[in-house]
Amino acid sequence: KTFTLLFCMCLFSFVITGGRYAVLAEEVSGSERNCSAIPPYLPPTAVNTTLRLRDLRASMIPLNISAYIIPATDAHLVTSKDCQKWKVILRGKTGTAVITQNKAVLWTDSRYWIQAERQMDCNWELQRDGEEQIMRVKLIFYTCPNEVEHVDIFDVYSTNLAPAGRILKSIPDNLVDKIWTGRPPLPPDNPIRLPDNVIERTWPMKVDQIRAQISDNPYKPTAVLLSALDETAWLFNLRGNDIPFNPFFYSYTLLSMDEIWLFVHIERITEELKVYLNSSCYHSYCVQLLEYSSVRTYLQSYLQRPNVRVWVGTEYTNQALYELITPEDKRLTSTYSPVLTTKAVKDATEQRILKEAHVRDAVAVMQLLMWLEKKVPEGTENELTAAHFVDQCRSEQKNSRGPSFETISASGPNAALAHYSPSNETARKLSVDEMYLVDSGGQYLDGTTDITRTVHWGKPTDFQKEAYTRVLMGNIEISRTIFPAGTRGVNMEMLGRRALWEVGLNYGHGTGHGVGNYFGVHEWPVGFQSNNIPFQEGMFTSIEPGYYKENDFGIRIEDIAVTVPAITKYGNNYLTFETVSLVPYDRKLINTSLLSPEQKSLTDSILFVYYETIRSMVGPELERQALKEEYDWMMKHTAPFLTCSFSLLILLFYLVIFLQAILS
């Protein structure tokens, strides 16, 4: 039998919502579906997908395909604005849907299990991704046009299907186009160039960097194909508005040693940009502007030249373009392109301005937390008003360009859904009796931010305090670790979980991800997963352990940190993390009695240094903005944690200073 792989959550979204906005499962603090009941029970958030599934299945029959797999991304491995228009079933980046003639199945990880049960009608089965046997069933029995499937996953599916006599087939058409009427047009936004004060390297300098890597590669590529949207945006110091919350524009780039082809919607390129890109000349630093849809034609034309070889990063190259690069000796593959790995290491200017953006971002988050402290006891605010408030606070900061993702504002049981976002219909009222988790971020002309804080305005239970303290211990354990340059994040990821593991607790999401400079809030390939690249100086990553008790509460403590040189007694070329998120933790939730004397002393000293950093970095910004009340709030919440041992250390420290002053 033949199986076709379609990686476009837009289709899944369209099938689920039927071409209208749907209330999302993750927005609901209510009941789940019960398909075994007679009649089956569906919560108000479930959507009838019968007609959409019927139309999709009918379009599969003439092509003789048995199954369609629908993941979460488009041809550039991102979720497009069309997907946002139609909504996504779980509004997340993970999840694989499989549709056959008699089944519709969703695989997703633990972050979305509850959401799925609240969103889907009984046409769908939920399979819990990550269980070995289920994964094997998925690969053997269900496998979706390769136009938008990246190379590595396509190969994995093909390999696993072959022993079962299944064939993964490429088809020329996107079946979503056959059933999706009224699809919104591309927005009229034009790409823009970054101002000179936020860049250190001009685009010709970056071209030189990549060409040097092409030249030095022992396998002798002659060009590199860039498919990920942030690759082209980074290379040319351009930004756009085609993807929700991400400053990208639809594009491809083919870069050789003496030519540059940029595939874009040419009608959106202004005369100013044409001059900026040297589009009217024909030497090695002139950008030839070509229509976005012509990338296949021009790639094929380039491959007709003698002695050419195209370098592709398989993680972000879709299968359709990959298949064009034949015969195989004209293709050079690596997991990531040289642009992605080069972009991952921030230059001095990028590091400086990204830190500056986090200072202003801290002001906005502190404004939110101070406002909530006053408003929640009055019983007037809910999850959505809190999300809107922090978005408004960020919008008032210098260089603001909007949120970097949809704010996760979650109280009580909703916070147990790791990627919940509220709506007008479902926003839960905030209460002093519940824990509250807010995961939010901003896009600024000089940086991208992402921070999570969990707070309680009343009296937390002993278990809530223990869970919070252990999550904080995991955050601190990673942020303080010293490691050789070139260490992979996966080799230290368990440090974020160890304090939880000691008492049989865990969390079901990753421990961290890269973050960009006015780019994606999840920037590959930095982080703590097995397929992330080794850490080097100048990489920014989130550190975000958590814990989630179903139908009760959720905890996540997320900071952004940059890798910096570590001072060691003997070793050279060692790194550690410098935290650039600058918002205090909720001291009410920290139970120091859980810590050993050594851990208490260590935690006290680390928090003392961190809080002094907040005061020295954010304090002047609050004063500059004349935010007296917020300044007082910051000073109160960054007061030292004075356990007995640490109090003595501080007293001794100041006594030494006093004696030195007298003796001098």
XYZ file of C-alpha atoms in Angstrom:
664
model
C 0.000 0.000 0.000
C 1.048 3.574 -0.595
C 1.271 6.198 2.102
C 1.601 9.924 1.549
C 3.215 12.283 3.996
C 1.825 15.831 4.301
C 3.441 18.129 6.814
C 0.957 20.978 6.994
C -0.956 21.586 10.190
C -3.041 24.038 8.173
C -4.874 21.078 6.699
C -5.377 19.480 10.077
C -6.551 22.824 11.354
C -8.928 23.224 8.431
C -10.295 19.724 8.916
C -10.849 20.314 12.605
C -12.364 23.786 12.449
C -14.289 23.502 9.216
C -13.085 26.891 8.017
C -14.076 28.895 11.065
C -12.599 29.895 14.376
C -12.966 27.159 16.944
C -12.681 27.310 20.703
C -9.416 25.574 21.480
C -9.104 22.666 23.835
C -6.230 24.292 25.647
C -8.473 27.247 26.449
C -10.902 25.187 28.432
C -11.010 24.372 32.093
C -13.842 21.907 31.717
C -14.775 18.365 30.844
C -13.258 16.025 28.295
C -14.991 13.971 25.628
C -16.371 10.532 26.436
C -16.751 8.497 23.262
C -17.714 5.310 25.083
C -20.861 6.873 26.527
C -24.235 6.322 24.874
C -24.694 8.732 23.263
C -21.084 9.936 23.172
C -20.442 13.041 25.241
C -18.658 15.966 23.598
C -17.691 19.118 25.507
C -18.676 22.485 23.997
C -15.166 22.872 22.599
C -15.282 19.782 20.382
C -15.845 20.432 16.675
C -17.716 18.193 14.239
C -15.142 17.151 11.612
C -17.232 14.613 9.698
C -17.645 16.620 6.484
C -14.040 17.745 6.336
C -12.753 14.225 6.802
C -15.161 13.030 4.117
C -13.817 15.563 1.602
C -10.205 14.785 2.386
C -10.720 11.050 2.081
C -12.449 11.517 -1.261
C -9.416 13.429 -2.569
C -7.120 10.566 -1.535
C -8.907 7.894 -3.594
C -7.863 8.976 -7.149
C -4.230 9.065 -6.001
C -4.396 5.538 -4.607
C -2.989 6.572 -1.251
C -3.996 4.854 1.943
C -2.966 7.380 4.559
C -2.122 11.040 4.962
C 0.171 12.170 7.805
C -0.288 15.789 8.853
C 2.296 17.387 11.139
C 2.492 20.974 12.344
C 4.480 22.866 9.753
C 4.541 24.278 6.234
C 7.136 24.068 3.449
C 9.649 25.947 5.603
C 8.999 23.830 8.708
C 7.147 26.638 10.495
C 3.470 27.198 11.267
C 2.198 29.694 8.723
C -0.170 32.631 9.142
C -2.808 30.633 7.264
C -2.658 28.081 10.040
C -3.192 30.832 12.575
C -6.160 32.091 10.572
C -7.864 28.726 10.674
C -6.531 27.868 14.130
C -4.566 24.771 15.043
C -6.058 21.904 16.966
C -3.548 22.162 19.783
C -1.912 25.482 18.923
C 1.427 23.797 19.386
C 4.361 22.723 17.317
C 4.245 19.038 18.106
C 1.641 16.607 16.908
C 1.150 14.231 14.028
C -2.270 13.487 12.579
C -2.889 10.454 10.375
C -5.995 10.080 8.231
C -6.928 6.835 6.510
C -10.207 5.851 4.881
C -11.573 4.585 8.175
C -9.498 6.222 10.902
C -8.273 9.617 12.024
C -5.552 9.500 14.661
C -3.539 12.148 16.493
C -0.164 11.509 18.107
C 1.100 14.201 20.437
C 3.286 14.482 23.513
C 2.255 14.880 27.136
C 1.845 18.662 26.912
C -1.256 18.222 24.755
C -2.988 15.052 25.930
C -5.628 16.866 27.967
C -6.145 19.527 25.296
C -6.712 16.862 22.665
C -9.402 15.124 24.698
C -11.235 18.426 25.038
C -10.859 19.543 21.411
C -11.460 16.469 19.260
C -14.776 14.922 18.411
C -15.236 11.159 18.322
C -14.025 10.883 14.733
C -10.510 11.015 16.197
C -8.385 8.665 18.249
C -5.649 9.988 20.531
C -2.359 8.131 20.767
C 0.174 9.224 23.342
C 3.414 9.995 21.573
C 6.642 8.800 23.135
C 5.556 5.285 24.030
C 7.844 2.928 22.126
C 5.193 0.476 20.976
C 2.850 3.238 19.839
C 5.638 4.959 17.942
C 6.372 1.691 16.151
C 2.709 1.306 15.232
C 2.663 4.879 13.959
C 5.638 4.356 11.704
C 4.477 1.014 10.331
C 0.765 1.483 9.876
C 0.237 5.181 9.365
C 2.364 7.227 7.289
C 1.762 12.117 4.911
C 2.667 15.994 -0.118
C 6.343 15.591 0.747
C 6.387 19.175 -0.375
C 6.520 20.122 3.255
C 8.194 17.184 4.938
C 11.813 17.665 5.790
C 14.358 15.146 4.644
C 15.354 13.461 7.901
C 11.815 12.563 8.949
C 10.886 11.452 5.443
C 13.800 9.006 5.513
C 12.823 7.725 8.952
C 9.278 7.015 7.836
C 10.448 5.359 4.626
C 12.838 3.090 6.510
C 10.241 2.015 9.047
C 7.516 1.437 6.476
C 9.583 -0.698 4.124
C 9.637 -3.935 6.215
C 5.842 -3.827 6.411
C 5.508 -3.506 2.645
C 4.405 0.114 2.779
C 5.731 2.747 0.397
C 6.070 6.426 1.145
C 4.992 8.207 -2.017
C 5.558 11.744 -3.251
C 2.591 13.422 -4.907
C 2.600 16.703 -6.849
C -0.435 18.364 -5.274
C -1.301 19.630 -1.839
C -4.670 18.071 -1.085
C -5.584 20.916 1.204
C -5.946 23.115 -1.878
C -8.668 20.791 -3.126
C -10.865 21.193 -0.060
C -9.915 24.619 1.299
C -12.024 27.394 -0.209
C -11.675 31.040 0.717
C -8.051 30.672 1.723
C -6.708 34.077 2.849
C -4.177 35.764 0.532
C -0.625 36.560 1.511
C -0.571 39.760 3.595
C 0.753 42.870 1.814
C 3.558 43.485 4.321
C 6.963 44.253 2.809
C 10.228 42.965 4.251
C 12.330 45.594 6.015
C 16.065 45.960 6.608
C 17.461 46.170 10.126
C 18.907 49.546 11.129
C 22.677 49.784 11.302
C 22.744 50.257 15.082
C 21.543 46.685 15.735
C 23.899 44.864 13.371
C 27.625 44.252 13.518
C 27.970 42.293 10.290
C 26.631 43.600 6.981
C 25.029 41.104 4.647
C 28.108 40.962 2.366
C 30.189 40.127 5.459
C 27.807 37.287 6.283
C 27.935 36.073 2.694
C 31.723 35.958 3.031
C 31.393 33.880 6.225
C 29.185 31.303 4.537
C 31.237 31.223 1.349
C 34.327 30.551 3.448
C 32.587 27.492 4.916
C 31.560 26.350 1.440
C 35.163 26.697 0.291
C 36.590 24.930 3.349
C 34.198 21.988 3.197
C 36.243 18.916 2.189
C 33.326 17.523 0.160
C 33.550 20.490 -2.220
C 30.027 21.925 -2.460
C 29.586 24.752 -4.945
C 26.436 26.270 -3.426
C 24.211 26.095 -0.366
C 20.401 26.029 -0.455
C 18.668 27.892 2.385
C 15.084 26.821 3.102
C 14.452 27.898 6.704
C 12.946 31.374 6.772
C 15.285 32.633 9.468
C 18.300 31.607 7.364
C 17.515 34.081 4.591
C 16.367 36.775 7.030
C 19.615 36.455 9.006
C 21.851 36.381 5.942
C 20.496 39.639 4.511
C 19.659 41.406 7.816
C 16.008 41.555 6.780
C 12.800 40.960 8.709
C 9.170 40.394 7.681
C 5.691 39.721 8.995
C 4.442 36.578 7.259
C 4.476 34.298 10.325
C 2.532 35.049 13.523
C 4.824 36.347 16.274
C 7.915 35.716 14.111
C 9.531 38.419 11.910
C 10.010 36.168 8.882
C 9.048 36.473 5.218
C 8.562 33.668 2.698
C 11.808 33.094 0.857
C 14.512 30.716 -0.317
C 18.154 31.489 -1.077
C 20.657 29.718 -3.295
C 24.170 30.976 -2.564
C 27.211 29.983 -4.623
C 30.772 31.275 -4.597
C 29.998 33.911 -7.220
C 26.196 34.231 -7.415
C 23.272 34.890 -5.058
C 19.659 34.007 -5.907
C 16.923 35.238 -3.553
C 13.454 33.782 -4.170
C 10.762 36.093 -2.777
C 7.428 37.629 -3.691
C 9.084 40.295 -5.816
C 6.118 42.673 -5.738
C 6.824 43.155 -2.027
C 10.437 44.254 -2.508
C 10.670 48.042 -2.444
C 13.047 50.056 -4.606
C 15.018 50.878 -1.479
C 15.527 47.174 -0.763
C 16.549 46.520 -4.356
C 19.300 49.102 -3.995
C 20.279 47.654 -0.595
C 20.598 44.171 -2.127
C 22.529 45.337 -5.207
C 19.889 43.725 -7.375
C 20.760 45.602 -10.575
C 24.327 44.360 -11.001
C 25.931 41.025 -11.808
C 29.036 40.479 -9.684
C 29.431 38.139 -6.697
C 27.773 40.543 -4.236
C 24.706 41.230 -6.361
C 21.456 39.567 -5.316
C 19.373 38.257 -8.185
C 15.724 38.632 -7.170
C 13.529 35.813 -8.458
C 9.891 34.919 -7.908
C 9.270 32.766 -4.840
C 7.419 30.105 -6.833
C 10.330 29.669 -9.266
C 12.729 28.077 -6.796
C 12.266 24.577 -8.211
C 12.857 25.752 -11.790
C 16.029 27.677 -10.978
C 17.383 24.927 -8.756
C 16.946 22.461 -11.607
C 18.642 24.919 -13.967
C 21.623 25.278 -11.634
C 21.943 21.512 -11.380
C 22.317 21.285 -15.160
C 25.671 23.015 -14.871
C 28.747 20.782 -14.871
C 30.594 19.974 -11.639
C 28.108 21.501 -9.219
C 27.130 20.176 -5.810
C 24.435 21.713 -3.578
C 24.806 21.699 0.199
C 21.519 21.264 2.077
C 20.699 21.104 5.753
C 18.271 18.210 5.999
C 16.554 19.450 9.166
C 14.966 22.385 7.318
C 14.970 21.350 3.652
C 11.664 20.001 2.407
C 11.536 16.717 0.572
C 10.333 18.233 -2.706
C 13.477 20.336 -3.143
C 15.693 17.572 -1.844
C 14.396 15.156 -4.485
C 15.276 17.647 -7.233
C 18.959 17.486 -6.388
C 19.913 14.468 -8.458
C 21.973 12.493 -9.114
C 23.182 11.983 -5.562
C 26.727 13.103 -6.313
C 25.311 16.617 -6.817
C 23.974 16.647 -3.268
C 25.843 17.257 -0.006
C 23.864 16.908 3.209
C 24.355 17.854 6.829
C 21.776 18.083 9.574
C 22.034 21.863 9.692
C 23.141 24.355 7.077
C 26.202 26.538 7.738
C 23.876 29.509 8.189
C 21.984 27.903 11.073
C 25.135 26.931 12.941
C 26.773 30.322 12.325
C 23.644 32.233 13.365
C 23.508 30.280 16.625
C 26.612 32.069 17.941
C 25.781 35.713 18.607
C 28.389 38.347 17.853
C 29.322 41.024 20.411
C 26.675 43.472 19.219
C 23.945 40.827 19.197
C 24.856 39.765 22.736
C 24.845 43.335 24.009
C 21.526 44.389 22.496
C 19.808 41.126 23.438
C 20.783 41.711 27.057
C 19.493 45.281 26.808
C 16.171 44.024 25.460
C 15.853 41.705 28.461
C 16.302 44.639 30.844
C 13.361 46.492 29.301
C 11.384 43.256 29.117
C 11.923 42.741 32.849
C 10.250 46.095 33.464
C 7.113 44.890 31.664
C 6.990 41.586 33.572
C 7.496 43.338 36.900
C 4.650 45.701 36.024
C 2.427 42.684 35.449
C 3.362 40.935 38.698
C 2.952 44.120 40.747
C -0.433 44.817 39.139
C -1.616 41.269 39.815
C -0.581 41.483 43.468
C -2.965 44.416 43.833
C -5.786 43.270 41.581
C -6.164 39.540 42.243
C -7.359 39.954 45.868
C -10.099 42.224 44.496
C -11.394 39.344 42.349
C -11.684 41.428 39.189
C -9.092 39.906 36.857
C -8.849 36.728 34.822
C -6.270 34.892 32.732
C -7.034 36.873 29.602
C -6.922 40.326 31.180
C -3.551 39.407 32.665
C -2.272 38.323 29.240
C -3.507 41.553 27.673
C -1.931 43.593 30.457
C 1.566 42.184 29.981
C 1.250 42.591 26.203
C 0.320 46.239 26.757
C 3.227 46.755 29.143
C 5.651 45.376 26.576
C 4.176 47.517 23.812
C 5.169 50.624 25.792
C 8.825 49.617 25.937
C 11.424 50.988 23.528
C 11.791 49.075 20.240
C 8.746 46.871 20.940
C 7.475 44.880 17.974
C 4.746 42.868 19.721
C 4.712 39.557 21.589
C 7.034 36.733 20.557
C 4.274 34.134 21.042
C 0.760 33.951 22.399
C 0.979 34.516 26.136
C 0.417 31.460 28.311
C -1.580 32.866 31.214
C -2.867 29.986 33.309
C -4.374 29.651 36.761
C -5.012 26.538 38.817
C -5.737 23.426 36.732
C -5.220 25.304 33.471
C -1.559 25.716 34.374
C -1.242 21.930 34.300
C -1.637 22.259 30.523
C 1.893 23.228 29.614
C 0.904 25.315 26.576
C -2.526 26.646 27.483
C -3.679 30.099 26.330
C -6.947 31.767 27.432
C -9.825 33.095 25.341
C -12.772 35.398 25.984
C -15.050 32.408 26.457
C -12.892 30.378 28.798
C -10.625 32.696 30.789
C -10.478 31.568 34.413
C -10.788 34.173 37.152
C -7.538 34.656 39.058
C -7.714 33.747 42.724
C -5.507 34.026 45.797
C -6.247 30.342 46.365
C -4.567 29.111 43.166
C -1.118 29.065 41.658
C -0.673 31.190 38.551
C 1.772 30.567 35.695
C 2.606 33.205 33.088
C 4.886 32.345 30.166
C 5.310 35.357 27.910
C 7.792 37.053 25.640
C 8.364 40.050 23.443
C 9.779 40.900 20.067
C 12.003 43.950 20.088
C 14.027 45.468 17.294
C 17.094 44.482 19.301
C 16.070 41.101 20.665
C 13.557 38.370 21.440
C 12.535 37.426 24.977
C 10.846 34.489 26.696
C 10.320 34.201 30.446
C 8.086 32.176 32.762
C 7.227 32.924 36.360
C 4.911 31.015 38.692
C 3.376 32.761 41.701
C 0.849 32.272 44.501
C -0.958 35.191 46.166
C -2.403 33.213 49.072
C -1.181 30.275 51.111
C 0.380 27.532 48.968
C 0.252 23.932 50.118
C 3.362 22.158 51.333
C 3.415 20.060 48.158
C 3.156 23.125 45.932
C 6.090 24.696 47.772
C 8.119 21.516 47.506
C 7.435 21.147 43.790
C 8.285 24.802 43.158
C 11.476 24.595 45.183
C 12.621 21.502 43.320
C 11.897 23.134 39.965
C 13.914 26.165 41.063
C 16.739 23.871 42.173
C 16.784 22.398 38.668
C 16.925 25.831 37.086
C 19.793 26.869 39.349
C 21.646 23.578 38.904
C 21.876 24.031 35.143
C 22.570 27.761 35.221
C 25.523 27.366 37.617
C 27.141 24.354 35.982
C 30.626 24.661 34.465
C 31.375 22.551 31.412
C 33.938 22.249 28.622
C 33.192 24.250 25.486
C 31.712 21.861 22.951
C 29.531 20.024 25.488
C 26.107 19.053 24.205
C 23.093 20.268 26.115
C 21.654 16.768 26.279
C 24.587 15.768 28.489
C 23.555 18.234 31.202
C 19.773 18.195 30.699
C 19.187 15.813 33.584
C 20.555 18.421 36.001
C 17.284 20.270 35.512
C 15.331 17.166 36.497
C 17.456 15.675 39.264
C 15.784 17.407 42.211
C 12.392 16.291 40.870
C 13.556 12.756 40.116
C 14.724 12.367 43.711
C 11.079 12.359 44.838
C 9.549 10.668 41.786
C 8.434 13.783 39.905
C 9.180 14.852 36.329
C 7.976 17.017 33.448
C 7.075 16.124 29.882
C 8.639 18.912 27.834
C 12.142 19.959 26.868
C 14.432 21.755 29.281
C 15.445 24.567 26.954
C 15.666 26.025 23.466
C 17.618 28.694 21.628
C 16.309 32.234 21.262
C 17.020 34.793 18.553
C 17.732 38.479 18.022
C 14.381 39.775 16.778
C 13.840 36.281 15.419
C 12.087 33.124 16.499
C 11.517 32.595 20.196
C 12.423 28.949 19.566
C 15.645 29.158 17.587
C 17.188 25.928 16.373
C 19.681 24.270 16.798
C 20.609 25.456 20.334
C 19.228 23.700 23.399
C 19.255 20.543 25.460
C 17.911 17.946 23.021
C 19.926 15.140 21.491
C 19.948 16.758 18.042
C 21.095 20.187 19.238
C 24.610 21.351 18.457
C 27.316 21.614 21.159
C 27.415 24.774 23.228
C 29.885 27.493 22.267
C 30.492 30.901 23.778
C 27.817 33.394 22.761
C 24.830 31.056 22.465
C 21.522 32.003 24.086
C 19.214 29.315 25.464
C 16.229 29.055 27.748
C 16.467 27.018 30.947
C 12.949 25.961 31.898
C 12.273 22.956 34.131
C 8.733 22.520 35.391
C 6.197 20.296 37.101
C 2.507 19.780 36.295
C -0.107 18.112 38.474
C -3.100 17.276 36.316
C -6.292 19.186 37.134
C -4.553 21.011 39.981
C -1.611 23.293 39.167
C 1.450 23.803 37.008
C 4.905 25.203 37.668
C 7.548 26.406 35.242
C 10.532 28.644 35.931
C 12.093 29.826 32.683
C 15.059 32.100 32.197
C 17.154 32.972 29.152
C 20.895 32.537 29.615
C 23.984 33.105 27.486
C 27.067 30.892 27.473
C 30.097 32.784 28.784
C 33.678 31.808 29.686
C 34.008 30.203 33.127
C 36.928 30.894 35.430
C 38.354 27.586 36.678
C 41.399 26.712 38.762
C 43.122 24.592 36.132
C 41.104 24.192 32.964
C 40.927 26.466 29.954
C 38.095 26.860 27.461
C 35.315 26.131 29.936
C 31.879 27.724 29.842
C 29.002 28.479 32.163
C 25.665 30.288 31.872
C 24.911 33.935 32.598
C 21.205 34.520 33.212
C 19.858 37.507 31.274
C 16.198 37.235 32.361
C 15.930 39.626 35.300
C 12.710 39.072 37.257
C 12.665 37.784 40.867
C 11.143 34.438 41.834
C 8.216 34.053 44.254
C 9.863 33.700 47.679
C 6.550 32.556 49.177
C 6.908 29.320 47.198
C 10.518 28.578 48.178
C 10.824 26.072 51.025
C 14.441 26.224 52.156
C 13.856 23.498 54.749
C 13.974 21.006 51.872
C 17.591 21.905 51.228
C 20.678 20.496 52.869
C 22.906 23.023 54.686
C 25.213 23.051 51.660
C 22.281 23.542 49.276
C 20.876 26.320 51.464
C 24.155 28.185 51.453
C 24.580 27.692 47.716
C 21.006 28.730 46.895
C 21.234 31.768 49.154
C 24.466 32.935 47.571
C 23.242 32.367 44.009
C 19.967 34.196 44.622
C 21.841 36.990 46.401
C 24.062 37.542 43.356
C 21.098 37.208 40.964
C 18.977 39.677 42.893
C 21.851 42.148 43.151
C 22.189 41.858 39.374
C 18.481 42.618 38.966
C 18.847 45.687 41.166
C 21.918 46.954 39.330
C 20.540 46.289 35.820
C 16.788 46.867 36.038
C 16.832 49.440 38.824
C 18.359 52.219 36.684
C 15.913 51.442 33.861
C 12.958 51.740 36.251
C 14.344 55.064 37.463
C 14.906 56.253 33.891
C 11.250 55.488 33.124
C 10.175 57.208 36.374
C 8.449 54.047 37.630
C 8.779 54.665 41.371
C 6.172 52.127 42.478
C 7.685 49.416 40.302
C 11.143 50.279 41.658
C 9.928 49.828 45.233
C 8.295 46.526 44.253
C 11.569 45.310 42.757
C 13.560 46.258 45.861
C 11.104 44.421 48.100
C 11.128 41.254 46.028
C 14.904 41.164 45.614
C 15.679 41.408 49.324
C 18.223 38.744 50.391
C 17.113 35.323 51.595
C 18.552 35.581 55.093
C 18.923 32.086 56.491
C 21.080 32.020 59.614
C 24.228 30.783 57.887
C 23.934 33.270 55.072
C 23.153 36.133 57.446
C 26.412 35.429 59.263
C 28.304 35.405 55.971
C 26.866 38.774 54.973
C 27.578 40.186 58.431
C 31.156 38.946 58.225
C 31.515 40.398 54.726
C 30.477 43.877 55.822
C 32.534 43.608 59.025
C 35.669 42.972 56.980
C 34.905 46.000 54.807
C 34.357 48.111 57.932
C 37.648 47.020 59.518
C 39.534 47.632 56.300
C 38.130 51.152 56.170
C 39.219 51.842 59.771
C 42.716 50.437 59.298
C 43.239 52.414 56.119
